[in-house]
Structure formats: C-alpha cells, structure tokens
Amino acid sequence: MSAKPVRSLNTGTTNRDYGIILTAYEQVDFVADAVKSLLDMNYLNFHIYVVADNCKPSEALIFTDDRVDVLFPENVLASNTASHFYAIEHFRRQHQTILIMDSDNLAHPQLINELNKYFGLGFHAVQGLRSAKNLETTIACLDAARDIYYHFYDGKVIFELGSSATLAGSGMAFDSQLYIRMLKDIDIKGAGFDKVLQARLIAGGERIAFAQDAIVYDQKTSAPKQLVSQRSRWIATWFKYFKFGFGILYQGVAGANLNQLIFGAVLLRPPLFIFLSLAVLLMVISLFTTQLLALVIFFSLIIYVISFLIPVLSKTTDKKIRRALVFIPKFIFYQFVSLAKSVFSSKPNVATRHSLKNNSR
C-alpha cells in the first residue's frame, strides 16, 4: 500500500506569503490578543484578515498595524467557509498560503516557521497542534485531556503510519489555490467545514501533515453550558459527515492506498463516549449470552484505557489535567446531555461563547 511520498526540504518555501484568516462570530473579546500574538510571531511575510461576522465595530477591532484588515460582512454569514471566502475576496494580494485561525486562538512565535517545514517537504495541507491556554476549571482540564488524546492518535500516530492528520478547525494551513479549489463549489452551513475539507483532500489524493511543534493555544470550554453547546454541535456534525468515511475507505481498499484506508476507518469511528458506551453495553449483554465475547470486550476496554493514559499522563502534561482525570464520568455525563441536545434541539448552534475569566496560558 502506498502513501504520498515525502520530498526533500525545499528551502524556497521558508518565506511563503501567508494570508491569515481569523474569524469571529458575535464575540470579539479575544480578537485583540489573537491578533497581537500573530503580529508577534518570528515571521514577517503575512497579512491578517479579521472577519467580524455579526459583530459591531468596537475598540477591540481597531488596529494600527497595516498588516491587519478588519472586515465587516454586509450580511450575517454564520458560516466558517463563507467567512473564509469573504476574506479571500478581500485579499490585498495573491497569498501563497492560507492559515486558518479562530478568534480565541493565540499563535506560538514559531507557528509559521514550523508550518513551513512541512510545506518544504512537499505537503500542501498542514495541521498544527492546538494546546490549551486555560485550565482554570475541571471541565477545561478534561477538554484539554481529550485534545491531547486526539492529537496523539489522530495526529501524530496516524501521520507517522503514513496516513493524514485529522483537521481541527484552526491552526491549519493550506496552499491557497488548493483550499479554494476544495471548497469553492460547496455551501457549508453551520459547523463541520473541516470535516468536508479533510474528506475532499484525502479523496483527492492529498496527505495532511501533522506539525506537532506548530503550536496554537486554544481556549478550552470551562463551564457545563459551554461544553454542552459545543459538544452538541460536534456530535451533530459527526452524524452528518461520518458517511464520507465509507467512500474514502473504499478508495483506499480499491487503490491499495494506505493514507485513504486508515483515514476512512478513522472517519467512521463514532465519538469516543458513544463508542465506549456501546462496548460496555455489549459486554453486559454478552455476560448473559456469550461469556467469551464479554471477556474479550473487557480486556479490549482495559487496553483502551491504557492507550488513553499513555499520551495524557506523559511528563509534558500539566498536573492540573492529570488531577482532573478522576472526574471523567462527569465529563461523559455532559457528553450524553450534548447528545440529547443534538438530537432533540432544532435551534441552530453556530459557535461556542467563551468566558473572559482566567484567560491565560
């Protein structure tokens, strides 16, 4: 089975021209800090486009640096891709690369330099690592633990196996023409543009690199209401787009393509709390039918718990995150609340609103 070959480093990509698109919907409290972190990067060749969708002009959106444009769409877009293409239509020049950021993200000073390493290796799509910038509550710590798990297995591990990192919605960069070609003919409402984008990239033969040192500090959900709102949106997105996995898996089998084969299987995997809950349910049922199957499932769950703890309990993990692990059952409970909300609520859920309290790395 084959994966797209990695070419040698092309030093001509180290000064790529970046169009950085930073999207804000209704809330602009974090925008100033996000823009400052981008301007403070150890890199010069970029321009920032802040798309303030359904936002009112305010002092938080006034910048004196001529590398920043603040754009106010005439109509409410309520869509990530619509905001991205609104920015693209207002690009000051034809940027070689597009970097997608959320308004609550903070960029590591070396962010673009690390991304450039993978473009220099021949990749056209690169996902960075999103690290928690706030750990003030138990929920924020458990949200961060979840991210550590996914970055390890759905980023580092599957990329090293020859497949692609899954996209995280921000802290990701693409060749501009590739990004435009992938999404220009589709209207994506609400959340999930990253699911559509990654499926199209992999189906089209691209491989998404994982740049673990290209760090973006991400605001974690810190309260139950925020968590339920965010997770209900994410769960609904999985049910809407997991079908892409079948087509990509078939492509991988038919074409003996390792990248597509692994990635297709990853897309078909349900959210972990659903997957584990179904496994436990099947184990309980098997106790009354096929005890051998129950035993196999039990030991499989033990193996999973160990695999979860391997990245989460690494020496680089914050002690607050480790201490919060005992509250995982509480976190799973809120996941089920989110599932119920995603199934029974007809109210559209566009974005998660974050609190300004304890907003620190």
mmCIF file of C-alpha atoms in Angstrom:
data_model
loop_
_atom_site.group_PDB
_atom_site.id
_atom_site.type_symbol
_atom_site.label_atom_id
_atom_site.label_comp_id
_atom_site.label_asym_id
_atom_site.label_seq_id
_atom_site.Cartn_x
_atom_site.Cartn_y
_atom_site.Cartn_z
ATOM 1 C CA MET A 1 0.000 0.000 0.000
ATOM 2 C CA SER A 2 1.241 3.447 -0.817
ATOM 3 C CA ALA A 3 1.133 6.877 0.757
ATOM 4 C CA LYS A 4 2.094 10.081 -0.966
ATOM 5 C CA PRO A 5 5.911 10.250 -0.959
ATOM 6 C CA VAL A 6 7.600 12.989 1.033
ATOM 7 C CA ARG A 7 10.022 15.048 -0.990
ATOM 8 C CA SER A 8 13.185 16.598 0.395
ATOM 9 C CA LEU A 9 13.073 20.004 2.030
ATOM 10 C CA ASN A 10 12.539 22.842 -0.401
ATOM 11 C CA THR A 11 14.190 25.888 1.129
ATOM 12 C CA GLY A 12 12.300 28.129 -1.276
ATOM 13 C CA THR A 13 9.176 27.665 0.844
ATOM 14 C CA THR A 14 10.658 29.186 4.001
ATOM 15 C CA ASN A 15 9.398 32.671 3.127
ATOM 16 C CA ARG A 16 5.914 31.780 1.927
ATOM 17 C CA ASP A 17 3.410 34.622 1.791
ATOM 18 C CA TYR A 18 0.591 33.886 4.259
ATOM 19 C CA GLY A 19 -2.936 35.212 4.229
ATOM 20 C CA ILE A 20 -4.071 34.646 7.828
ATOM 21 C CA ILE A 21 -7.843 34.452 8.176
ATOM 22 C CA LEU A 22 -9.111 34.992 11.716
ATOM 23 C CA THR A 23 -12.863 34.511 12.094
ATOM 24 C CA ALA A 24 -15.058 35.980 14.819
ATOM 25 C CA TYR A 25 -18.795 35.435 15.175
ATOM 26 C CA GLU A 26 -20.706 37.806 17.505
ATOM 27 C CA GLN A 27 -17.945 37.721 20.163
ATOM 28 C CA VAL A 28 -14.781 39.823 19.761
ATOM 29 C CA ASP A 29 -13.416 39.721 23.327
ATOM 30 C CA PHE A 30 -10.363 37.668 22.369
ATOM 31 C CA VAL A 31 -9.596 39.182 18.975
ATOM 32 C CA ALA A 32 -7.078 41.792 20.131
ATOM 33 C CA ASP A 33 -4.947 39.193 21.932
ATOM 34 C CA ALA A 34 -5.196 36.806 18.970
ATOM 35 C CA VAL A 35 -4.034 39.470 16.528
ATOM 36 C CA LYS A 36 -1.200 40.582 18.830
ATOM 37 C CA SER A 37 0.097 37.004 19.063
ATOM 38 C CA LEU A 38 0.126 36.776 15.262
ATOM 39 C CA LEU A 39 1.921 40.104 14.888
ATOM 40 C CA ASP A 40 4.491 38.969 17.462
ATOM 41 C CA MET A 41 5.439 35.847 15.505
ATOM 42 C CA ASN A 42 9.037 35.412 14.358
ATOM 43 C CA TYR A 43 7.905 35.829 10.788
ATOM 44 C CA LEU A 44 7.208 38.827 8.565
ATOM 45 C CA ASN A 45 5.626 37.739 5.286
ATOM 46 C CA PHE A 46 1.906 37.678 6.108
ATOM 47 C CA HIS A 47 -1.267 39.731 6.210
ATOM 48 C CA ILE A 48 -4.089 39.248 8.717
ATOM 49 C CA TYR A 49 -7.764 39.399 7.745
ATOM 50 C CA VAL A 50 -10.169 39.573 10.695
ATOM 51 C CA VAL A 51 -13.684 38.656 9.556
ATOM 52 C CA ALA A 52 -16.030 40.169 12.148
ATOM 53 C CA ASP A 53 -19.260 38.388 11.257
ATOM 54 C CA ASN A 54 -22.361 39.742 13.011
ATOM 55 C CA CYS A 55 -20.083 41.936 15.141
ATOM 56 C CA LYS A 56 -20.385 45.628 15.853
ATOM 57 C CA PRO A 57 -17.388 47.940 15.351
ATOM 58 C CA SER A 58 -15.588 48.500 18.652
ATOM 59 C CA GLU A 59 -12.225 49.487 20.096
ATOM 60 C CA ALA A 60 -11.334 45.779 20.258
ATOM 61 C CA LEU A 61 -11.334 45.759 16.459
ATOM 62 C CA ILE A 62 -9.141 48.810 15.893
ATOM 63 C CA PHE A 63 -5.541 48.041 14.848
ATOM 64 C CA THR A 64 -2.825 50.452 13.786
ATOM 65 C CA ASP A 65 -0.583 47.870 12.144
ATOM 66 C CA ASP A 66 -1.028 47.981 8.365
ATOM 67 C CA ARG A 67 -0.708 44.176 8.243
ATOM 68 C CA VAL A 68 -4.222 43.860 9.697
ATOM 69 C CA ASP A 69 -7.535 44.349 7.889
ATOM 70 C CA VAL A 70 -10.843 44.114 9.760
ATOM 71 C CA LEU A 71 -13.724 43.087 7.524
ATOM 72 C CA PHE A 72 -17.409 43.528 8.364
ATOM 73 C CA PRO A 73 -19.640 41.434 6.061
ATOM 74 C CA GLU A 74 -22.708 43.316 4.900
ATOM 75 C CA ASN A 75 -24.933 40.329 5.726
ATOM 76 C CA VAL A 76 -24.656 37.776 8.526
ATOM 77 C CA LEU A 77 -22.681 34.808 7.202
ATOM 78 C CA ALA A 78 -22.894 32.396 10.157
ATOM 79 C CA SER A 79 -20.550 30.047 8.322
ATOM 80 C CA ASN A 80 -16.834 29.394 8.566
ATOM 81 C CA THR A 81 -16.348 28.839 4.860
ATOM 82 C CA ALA A 82 -18.414 31.892 3.980
ATOM 83 C CA SER A 83 -16.195 33.959 6.285
ATOM 84 C CA HIS A 84 -13.055 32.442 4.753
ATOM 85 C CA PHE A 85 -14.136 33.188 1.199
ATOM 86 C CA TYR A 86 -15.235 36.684 2.210
ATOM 87 C CA ALA A 87 -11.660 37.251 3.399
ATOM 88 C CA ILE A 88 -10.235 35.689 0.231
ATOM 89 C CA GLU A 89 -12.317 38.074 -1.885
ATOM 90 C CA HIS A 90 -10.717 40.946 0.041
ATOM 91 C CA PHE A 91 -7.113 39.712 -0.076
ATOM 92 C CA ARG A 92 -4.715 42.585 -0.715
ATOM 93 C CA ARG A 93 -2.528 40.311 -2.800
ATOM 94 C CA GLN A 94 -2.484 36.744 -4.006
ATOM 95 C CA HIS A 95 -1.155 34.925 -0.953
ATOM 96 C CA GLN A 96 0.625 31.633 -1.468
ATOM 97 C CA THR A 97 -0.716 30.093 1.740
ATOM 98 C CA ILE A 98 -3.866 30.397 3.834
ATOM 99 C CA LEU A 99 -3.662 29.970 7.609
ATOM 100 C CA ILE A 100 -6.995 29.488 9.407
ATOM 101 C CA MET A 101 -7.294 30.775 12.991
ATOM 102 C CA ASP A 102 -10.150 31.199 15.476
ATOM 103 C CA SER A 103 -10.665 34.473 17.300
ATOM 104 C CA ASP A 104 -9.837 32.859 20.663
ATOM 105 C CA ASN A 105 -6.538 31.325 19.474
ATOM 106 C CA LEU A 106 -3.053 32.534 20.351
ATOM 107 C CA ALA A 107 -0.163 31.811 17.996
ATOM 108 C CA HIS A 108 3.187 30.494 19.197
ATOM 109 C CA PRO A 109 6.003 32.774 17.949
ATOM 110 C CA GLN A 110 7.366 29.926 15.794
ATOM 111 C CA LEU A 111 3.995 28.849 14.384
ATOM 112 C CA ILE A 112 4.564 29.702 10.722
ATOM 113 C CA ASN A 113 8.221 28.675 10.759
ATOM 114 C CA GLU A 114 7.141 25.209 11.920
ATOM 115 C CA LEU A 115 4.357 25.002 9.333
ATOM 116 C CA ASN A 116 6.839 25.947 6.611
ATOM 117 C CA LYS A 117 8.962 22.901 7.404
ATOM 118 C CA TYR A 118 6.178 20.645 6.148
ATOM 119 C CA PHE A 119 5.367 22.743 3.110
ATOM 120 C CA GLY A 120 9.074 22.479 2.377
ATOM 121 C CA LEU A 121 8.742 18.696 2.466
ATOM 122 C CA GLY A 122 6.154 18.782 -0.284
ATOM 123 C CA PHE A 123 2.887 18.819 1.673
ATOM 124 C CA HIS A 124 0.062 21.152 0.621
ATOM 125 C CA ALA A 125 -2.040 20.905 3.807
ATOM 126 C CA VAL A 126 -0.675 21.051 7.361
ATOM 127 C CA GLN A 127 -2.411 20.782 10.739
ATOM 128 C CA GLY A 128 -0.686 22.268 13.766
ATOM 129 C CA LEU A 129 -1.112 21.304 17.411
ATOM 130 C CA ARG A 130 -3.779 23.047 19.482
ATOM 131 C CA SER A 131 -2.685 23.343 23.096
ATOM 132 C CA ALA A 132 -4.868 24.568 25.964
ATOM 133 C CA LYS A 133 -4.349 28.157 27.035
ATOM 134 C CA ASN A 134 -6.753 27.957 30.005
ATOM 135 C CA LEU A 135 -7.007 25.256 32.677
ATOM 136 C CA GLU A 136 -8.987 27.102 35.333
ATOM 137 C CA THR A 137 -11.765 24.523 35.770
ATOM 138 C CA THR A 138 -12.108 20.742 35.822
ATOM 139 C CA ILE A 139 -14.071 20.815 32.566
ATOM 140 C CA ALA A 140 -11.348 22.852 30.864
ATOM 141 C CA CYS A 141 -8.747 20.327 32.031
ATOM 142 C CA LEU A 142 -10.785 17.367 30.747
ATOM 143 C CA ASP A 143 -11.374 19.167 27.466
ATOM 144 C CA ALA A 144 -7.601 19.605 27.224
ATOM 145 C CA ALA A 145 -7.058 15.904 28.026
ATOM 146 C CA ARG A 146 -9.363 14.986 25.167
ATOM 147 C CA ASP A 147 -7.332 17.179 22.815
ATOM 148 C CA ILE A 148 -4.078 15.550 23.945
ATOM 149 C CA TYR A 149 -5.532 12.125 23.152
ATOM 150 C CA TYR A 150 -6.768 13.117 19.702
ATOM 151 C CA HIS A 151 -3.610 14.993 18.754
ATOM 152 C CA PHE A 152 -1.563 11.936 19.673
ATOM 153 C CA TYR A 153 -3.585 9.273 17.846
ATOM 154 C CA ASP A 154 -5.445 11.233 15.136
ATOM 155 C CA GLY A 155 -2.436 13.438 14.501
ATOM 156 C CA LYS A 156 0.988 12.081 15.391
ATOM 157 C CA VAL A 157 0.356 8.312 15.244
ATOM 158 C CA ILE A 158 -1.681 8.005 12.052
ATOM 159 C CA PHE A 159 0.555 10.530 10.280
ATOM 160 C CA GLU A 160 3.634 8.523 11.197
ATOM 161 C CA LEU A 161 1.845 5.398 9.935
ATOM 162 C CA GLY A 162 1.589 7.017 6.511
ATOM 163 C CA SER A 163 -1.908 8.480 6.713
ATOM 164 C CA SER A 164 -3.123 12.032 7.386
ATOM 165 C CA ALA A 165 -3.759 14.087 10.479
ATOM 166 C CA THR A 166 -7.400 14.997 11.038
ATOM 167 C CA LEU A 167 -8.179 18.704 10.784
ATOM 168 C CA ALA A 168 -9.023 20.590 13.990
ATOM 169 C CA GLY A 169 -10.793 23.661 12.572
ATOM 170 C CA SER A 170 -7.982 26.118 13.282
ATOM 171 C CA GLY A 171 -4.197 26.210 13.431
ATOM 172 C CA MET A 172 -4.177 24.678 9.953
ATOM 173 C CA ALA A 173 -2.640 25.942 6.722
ATOM 174 C CA PHE A 174 -3.110 25.164 3.037
ATOM 175 C CA ASP A 175 -1.808 26.133 -0.352
ATOM 176 C CA SER A 176 -4.263 28.885 -1.243
ATOM 177 C CA GLN A 177 -5.326 27.519 -4.611
ATOM 178 C CA LEU A 178 -5.847 24.069 -3.118
ATOM 179 C CA TYR A 179 -8.085 25.420 -0.365
ATOM 180 C CA ILE A 180 -10.130 27.452 -2.829
ATOM 181 C CA ARG A 181 -10.476 24.508 -5.211
ATOM 182 C CA MET A 182 -11.625 22.172 -2.445
ATOM 183 C CA LEU A 183 -14.449 24.357 -1.097
ATOM 184 C CA LYS A 184 -15.440 26.953 -3.705
ATOM 185 C CA ASP A 185 -18.322 24.878 -5.094
ATOM 186 C CA ILE A 186 -19.982 23.918 -1.818
ATOM 187 C CA ASP A 187 -22.095 25.875 0.652
ATOM 188 C CA ILE A 188 -21.477 24.578 4.188
ATOM 189 C CA LYS A 189 -23.909 25.879 6.783
ATOM 190 C CA GLY A 190 -23.006 25.851 10.459
ATOM 191 C CA ALA A 191 -20.143 23.723 11.768
ATOM 192 C CA GLY A 192 -18.249 20.961 10.019
ATOM 193 C CA PHE A 193 -16.312 22.669 7.232
ATOM 194 C CA ASP A 194 -13.127 20.943 8.435
ATOM 195 C CA LYS A 195 -14.839 17.540 8.085
ATOM 196 C CA VAL A 196 -15.809 18.292 4.494
ATOM 197 C CA LEU A 197 -12.399 19.763 3.700
ATOM 198 C CA GLN A 198 -10.388 16.841 5.054
ATOM 199 C CA ALA A 199 -12.605 14.323 3.252
ATOM 200 C CA ARG A 200 -12.151 16.137 -0.048
ATOM 201 C CA LEU A 201 -8.421 16.458 0.440
ATOM 202 C CA ILE A 202 -7.916 12.763 1.175
ATOM 203 C CA ALA A 203 -10.309 11.621 -1.543
ATOM 204 C CA GLY A 204 -8.377 13.843 -3.955
ATOM 205 C CA GLY A 205 -5.066 12.150 -3.119
ATOM 206 C CA GLU A 206 -3.641 14.753 -0.739
ATOM 207 C CA ARG A 207 -1.996 13.898 2.564
ATOM 208 C CA ILE A 208 -2.415 16.211 5.557
ATOM 209 C CA ALA A 209 0.795 16.655 7.549
ATOM 210 C CA PHE A 210 0.834 16.929 11.332
ATOM 211 C CA ALA A 211 3.186 19.632 12.618
ATOM 212 C CA GLN A 212 3.379 18.927 16.350
ATOM 213 C CA ASP A 213 5.653 21.918 17.002
ATOM 214 C CA ALA A 214 3.380 24.376 15.164
ATOM 215 C CA ILE A 215 1.509 25.343 18.305
ATOM 216 C CA VAL A 216 -1.724 27.288 18.601
ATOM 217 C CA TYR A 217 -3.044 27.995 22.096
ATOM 218 C CA ASP A 218 -6.762 27.275 22.104
ATOM 219 C CA GLN A 219 -9.479 28.395 24.519
ATOM 220 C CA LYS A 220 -10.973 25.339 26.239
ATOM 221 C CA THR A 221 -14.586 25.149 27.354
ATOM 222 C CA SER A 222 -14.666 25.890 31.071
ATOM 223 C CA ALA A 223 -18.331 25.565 32.083
ATOM 224 C CA PRO A 224 -21.035 22.900 31.605
ATOM 225 C CA LYS A 225 -23.224 25.129 29.445
ATOM 226 C CA GLN A 226 -20.323 25.875 27.082
ATOM 227 C CA LEU A 227 -19.371 22.203 26.925
ATOM 228 C CA VAL A 228 -22.896 21.020 26.115
ATOM 229 C CA SER A 229 -23.297 23.722 23.477
ATOM 230 C CA GLN A 230 -20.016 22.871 21.792
ATOM 231 C CA ARG A 231 -20.310 19.093 22.001
ATOM 232 C CA SER A 232 -23.899 19.014 20.735
ATOM 233 C CA ARG A 233 -22.664 20.841 17.645
ATOM 234 C CA TRP A 234 -19.714 18.480 17.216
ATOM 235 C CA ILE A 235 -21.846 15.348 17.687
ATOM 236 C CA ALA A 236 -24.383 16.553 15.146
ATOM 237 C CA THR A 237 -21.504 17.240 12.766
ATOM 238 C CA TRP A 238 -20.175 13.694 13.132
ATOM 239 C CA PHE A 239 -23.584 12.167 12.360
ATOM 240 C CA LYS A 240 -23.870 14.455 9.354
ATOM 241 C CA TYR A 241 -20.471 13.767 7.829
ATOM 242 C CA PHE A 242 -19.228 10.330 9.007
ATOM 243 C CA LYS A 243 -20.608 8.890 5.745
ATOM 244 C CA PHE A 244 -17.532 10.296 3.979
ATOM 245 C CA GLY A 245 -15.545 7.523 5.634
ATOM 246 C CA PHE A 246 -17.221 4.807 3.538
ATOM 247 C CA GLY A 247 -16.177 6.356 0.238
ATOM 248 C CA ILE A 248 -12.618 7.061 1.368
ATOM 249 C CA LEU A 249 -12.259 3.571 2.857
ATOM 250 C CA TYR A 250 -13.437 2.037 -0.420
ATOM 251 C CA GLN A 251 -10.928 4.180 -2.328
ATOM 252 C CA GLY A 252 -8.181 3.013 -0.007
ATOM 253 C CA VAL A 253 -9.041 -0.655 -0.488
ATOM 254 C CA ALA A 254 -9.554 -0.394 -4.247
ATOM 255 C CA GLY A 255 -6.388 1.609 -4.816
ATOM 256 C CA ALA A 256 -4.254 -0.003 -2.108
ATOM 257 C CA ASN A 257 -3.746 3.489 -0.655
ATOM 258 C CA LEU A 258 -2.673 3.412 2.992
ATOM 259 C CA ASN A 259 -3.484 7.081 3.532
ATOM 260 C CA GLN A 260 -7.103 6.664 2.431
ATOM 261 C CA LEU A 261 -7.514 3.273 4.088
ATOM 262 C CA ILE A 262 -6.529 4.457 7.568
ATOM 263 C CA PHE A 263 -8.232 7.824 7.271
ATOM 264 C CA GLY A 264 -11.503 6.298 6.070
ATOM 265 C CA ALA A 265 -11.548 3.999 9.104
ATOM 266 C CA VAL A 266 -10.881 6.962 11.421
ATOM 267 C CA LEU A 267 -13.806 8.905 9.954
ATOM 268 C CA LEU A 268 -16.182 6.002 10.609
ATOM 269 C CA ARG A 269 -15.245 5.826 14.305
ATOM 270 C CA PRO A 270 -18.005 7.394 16.454
ATOM 271 C CA PRO A 271 -17.279 9.898 19.250
ATOM 272 C CA LEU A 272 -15.384 8.067 21.975
ATOM 273 C CA PHE A 273 -18.085 8.262 24.642
ATOM 274 C CA ILE A 274 -20.554 6.610 22.246
ATOM 275 C CA PHE A 275 -18.004 4.007 21.191
ATOM 276 C CA LEU A 276 -17.124 3.118 24.791
ATOM 277 C CA SER A 277 -20.736 3.137 25.957
ATOM 278 C CA LEU A 278 -21.721 0.727 23.205
ATOM 279 C CA ALA A 279 -18.774 -1.502 24.091
ATOM 280 C CA VAL A 280 -19.808 -1.615 27.756
ATOM 281 C CA LEU A 281 -23.423 -2.306 26.790
ATOM 282 C CA LEU A 282 -22.362 -5.161 24.512
ATOM 283 C CA MET A 283 -20.151 -6.576 27.264
ATOM 284 C CA VAL A 284 -23.044 -6.591 29.732
ATOM 285 C CA ILE A 285 -25.336 -8.286 27.208
ATOM 286 C CA SER A 286 -22.626 -10.827 26.416
ATOM 287 C CA LEU A 287 -22.436 -11.825 30.081
ATOM 288 C CA PHE A 288 -25.831 -13.475 29.593
ATOM 289 C CA THR A 289 -25.157 -14.875 26.114
ATOM 290 C CA THR A 290 -21.510 -15.373 25.151
ATOM 291 C CA GLN A 291 -19.185 -15.072 28.142
ATOM 292 C CA LEU A 292 -16.101 -15.419 25.971
ATOM 293 C CA LEU A 293 -17.106 -12.317 23.984
ATOM 294 C CA ALA A 294 -17.683 -10.429 27.232
ATOM 295 C CA LEU A 295 -14.176 -11.356 28.351
ATOM 296 C CA VAL A 296 -12.678 -10.193 25.048
ATOM 297 C CA ILE A 297 -14.504 -6.860 25.296
ATOM 298 C CA PHE A 298 -13.405 -6.424 28.909
ATOM 299 C CA PHE A 299 -9.725 -6.846 28.083
ATOM 300 C CA SER A 300 -10.169 -4.631 24.998
ATOM 301 C CA LEU A 301 -11.508 -1.889 27.270
ATOM 302 C CA ILE A 302 -8.512 -2.311 29.576
ATOM 303 C CA ILE A 303 -6.204 -1.921 26.585
ATOM 304 C CA TYR A 304 -8.112 1.197 25.514
ATOM 305 C CA VAL A 305 -7.830 2.786 28.971
ATOM 306 C CA ILE A 306 -4.079 2.183 28.917
ATOM 307 C CA SER A 307 -3.813 3.638 25.408
ATOM 308 C CA PHE A 308 -5.744 6.717 26.554
ATOM 309 C CA LEU A 309 -3.457 7.241 29.536
ATOM 310 C CA ILE A 310 -0.224 6.892 27.538
ATOM 311 C CA PRO A 311 -0.368 10.403 25.980
ATOM 312 C CA VAL A 312 -2.450 12.037 28.718
ATOM 313 C CA LEU A 313 -0.101 11.002 31.532
ATOM 314 C CA SER A 314 3.085 11.948 29.696
ATOM 315 C CA LYS A 315 5.594 14.054 31.606
ATOM 316 C CA THR A 316 4.728 17.104 29.484
ATOM 317 C CA THR A 317 1.065 17.073 30.572
ATOM 318 C CA ASP A 318 0.069 19.736 33.080
ATOM 319 C CA LYS A 319 -0.563 18.393 36.597
ATOM 320 C CA LYS A 320 -3.989 20.041 36.621
ATOM 321 C CA ILE A 321 -5.031 17.839 33.716
ATOM 322 C CA ARG A 322 -3.800 14.687 35.449
ATOM 323 C CA ARG A 323 -5.676 15.525 38.659
ATOM 324 C CA ALA A 324 -8.884 16.177 36.695
ATOM 325 C CA LEU A 325 -8.981 12.668 35.214
ATOM 326 C CA VAL A 326 -10.926 11.309 38.202
ATOM 327 C CA PHE A 327 -13.857 13.451 37.032
ATOM 328 C CA ILE A 328 -14.092 11.766 33.618
ATOM 329 C CA PRO A 329 -17.518 10.222 34.486
ATOM 330 C CA LYS A 330 -18.856 13.749 34.989
ATOM 331 C CA PHE A 331 -17.460 14.762 31.607
ATOM 332 C CA ILE A 332 -19.090 11.720 29.962
ATOM 333 C CA PHE A 333 -22.422 12.662 31.556
ATOM 334 C CA TYR A 334 -22.290 16.071 29.891
ATOM 335 C CA GLN A 335 -21.483 14.316 26.621
ATOM 336 C CA PHE A 336 -24.765 12.406 26.874
ATOM 337 C CA VAL A 337 -26.570 15.662 27.620
ATOM 338 C CA SER A 338 -24.938 17.042 24.479
ATOM 339 C CA LEU A 339 -26.084 14.011 22.503
ATOM 340 C CA ALA A 340 -29.667 14.551 23.649
ATOM 341 C CA LYS A 341 -29.471 18.222 22.732
ATOM 342 C CA SER A 342 -28.074 17.449 19.281
ATOM 343 C CA VAL A 343 -30.930 15.012 18.645
ATOM 344 C CA PHE A 344 -33.876 16.942 20.066
ATOM 345 C CA SER A 345 -32.924 20.603 19.674
ATOM 346 C CA SER A 346 -33.935 22.348 16.454
ATOM 347 C CA LYS A 347 -32.146 25.585 17.398
ATOM 348 C CA PRO A 348 -29.033 26.162 15.265
ATOM 349 C CA ASN A 349 -25.769 26.164 17.208
ATOM 350 C CA VAL A 350 -23.235 28.291 15.359
ATOM 351 C CA ALA A 351 -20.397 28.976 17.771
ATOM 352 C CA THR A 352 -19.266 28.481 21.352
ATOM 353 C CA ARG A 353 -19.147 31.566 23.553
ATOM 354 C CA HIS A 354 -16.186 31.634 25.936
ATOM 355 C CA SER A 355 -15.797 33.490 29.197
ATOM 356 C CA LEU A 356 -13.032 36.049 29.691
ATOM 357 C CA LYS A 357 -12.277 34.839 33.211
ATOM 358 C CA ASN A 358 -8.831 33.385 33.847
ATOM 359 C CA ASN A 359 -7.823 33.680 30.237
ATOM 360 C CA SER A 360 -4.166 32.705 30.484
ATOM 361 C CA ARG A 361 -1.777 30.118 29.125
#
